[in-house]
Amino acid sequence: MASGDEWLEEATGNVNGLNADFSTSRPYQSGTLYILGNGQLWPADDDESADELSPAAGTFRLRTAPADNDRVLVRYIEA
């Protein structure tokens, strides 16, 4: 895989109702990160969406910590 490829994967981070900081396995292009919580897309203007911390490091922060045992998937384009 190379830069420009689209990825769909489980986010890396503790899903425990407290943690809101997560990461992708690869750097992503700013503006291409989409969050899916329990199979539902969390739109950018939703309170549950994410703020990009460092796309080059693959890090982001959810505006609301997912509940214990929620499933957090991310879709993005690799930088």
Short mmCIF file of C-alpha atoms in Angstrom, two decimals:
data_model
loop_
_atom_site.label_atom_id
_atom_site.label_comp_id
_atom_site.label_asym_id
_atom_site.label_seq_id
_atom_site.Cartn_x
_atom_site.Cartn_y
_atom_site.Cartn_z
CA MET A 1 0.00 0.00 0.00
CA ALA A 2 1.13 3.54 -0.63
CA SER A 3 0.33 7.16 -0.03
CA GLY A 4 -3.17 7.94 -1.24
CA ASP A 5 -4.58 4.52 -0.35
CA GLU A 6 -7.83 4.44 1.61
CA TRP A 7 -7.89 2.51 4.89
CA LEU A 8 -10.65 1.20 7.15
CA GLU A 9 -9.46 -0.16 10.48
CA GLU A 10 -10.11 -0.32 14.19
CA ALA A 11 -8.70 2.70 16.00
CA THR A 12 -5.87 2.11 18.45
CA GLY A 13 -6.63 3.22 22.01
CA ASN A 14 -8.42 2.18 25.18
CA VAL A 15 -12.20 2.06 24.79
CA ASN A 16 -13.22 2.40 28.42
CA GLY A 17 -15.61 5.35 28.74
CA LEU A 18 -12.75 7.67 29.78
CA ASN A 19 -10.16 7.72 26.99
CA ALA A 20 -10.72 10.00 24.02
CA ASP A 21 -7.25 9.85 22.40
CA PHE A 22 -6.82 7.37 19.56
CA SER A 23 -4.56 6.73 16.61
CA THR A 24 -4.48 5.14 13.19
CA SER A 25 -1.84 2.64 12.13
CA ARG A 26 -0.52 5.01 9.45
CA PRO A 27 -0.27 8.78 8.92
CA TYR A 28 -3.41 10.18 7.29
CA GLN A 29 -4.16 13.15 5.06
CA SER A 30 -5.74 15.98 7.03
CA GLY A 31 -9.47 16.24 6.35
CA THR A 32 -9.89 12.60 5.30
CA LEU A 33 -10.51 11.06 8.74
CA TYR A 34 -13.99 9.64 9.34
CA ILE A 35 -15.04 7.96 12.58
CA LEU A 36 -17.49 5.09 12.78
CA GLY A 37 -18.77 4.30 16.25
CA ASN A 38 -20.55 0.97 16.51
CA GLY A 39 -21.05 0.98 12.75
CA GLN A 40 -22.52 4.50 12.57
CA LEU A 41 -20.70 7.37 10.88
CA TRP A 42 -20.03 10.23 13.27
CA PRO A 43 -20.22 13.36 11.10
CA ALA A 44 -17.72 16.19 11.55
CA ASP A 45 -20.29 18.52 13.12
CA ASP A 46 -21.49 15.89 15.60
CA ASP A 47 -20.48 16.10 19.27
CA GLU A 48 -19.04 12.59 18.95
CA SER A 49 -16.73 13.45 16.08
CA ALA A 50 -12.97 13.88 16.32
CA ASP A 51 -10.39 16.64 16.34
CA GLU A 52 -7.21 15.92 14.41
CA LEU A 53 -4.21 16.17 16.72
CA SER A 54 -1.41 15.19 14.34
CA PRO A 55 -2.29 13.60 11.00
CA ALA A 56 1.43 12.93 10.41
CA ALA A 57 1.49 10.85 13.62
CA GLY A 58 -1.97 9.39 12.96
CA THR A 59 -3.45 10.82 16.18
CA PHE A 60 -6.89 12.25 16.88
CA ARG A 61 -9.14 13.00 19.85
CA LEU A 62 -12.80 12.11 20.02
CA ARG A 63 -14.98 14.90 21.42
CA THR A 64 -16.77 12.30 23.55
CA ALA A 65 -15.02 9.24 24.96
CA PRO A 66 -16.66 6.08 23.64
CA ALA A 67 -18.41 3.87 26.17
CA ASP A 68 -16.79 0.73 27.50
CA ASN A 69 -16.77 -1.94 24.77
CA ASP A 70 -17.87 0.43 21.96
CA ARG A 71 -16.24 -0.32 18.62
CA VAL A 72 -14.37 2.61 17.05
CA LEU A 73 -13.44 2.29 13.39
CA VAL A 74 -11.63 4.89 11.30
CA ARG A 75 -11.63 5.50 7.58
CA TYR A 76 -8.92 7.71 6.12
CA ILE A 77 -6.58 8.27 3.21
CA GLU A 78 -2.94 7.53 3.94
CA ALA A 79 -0.55 10.48 3.78
#
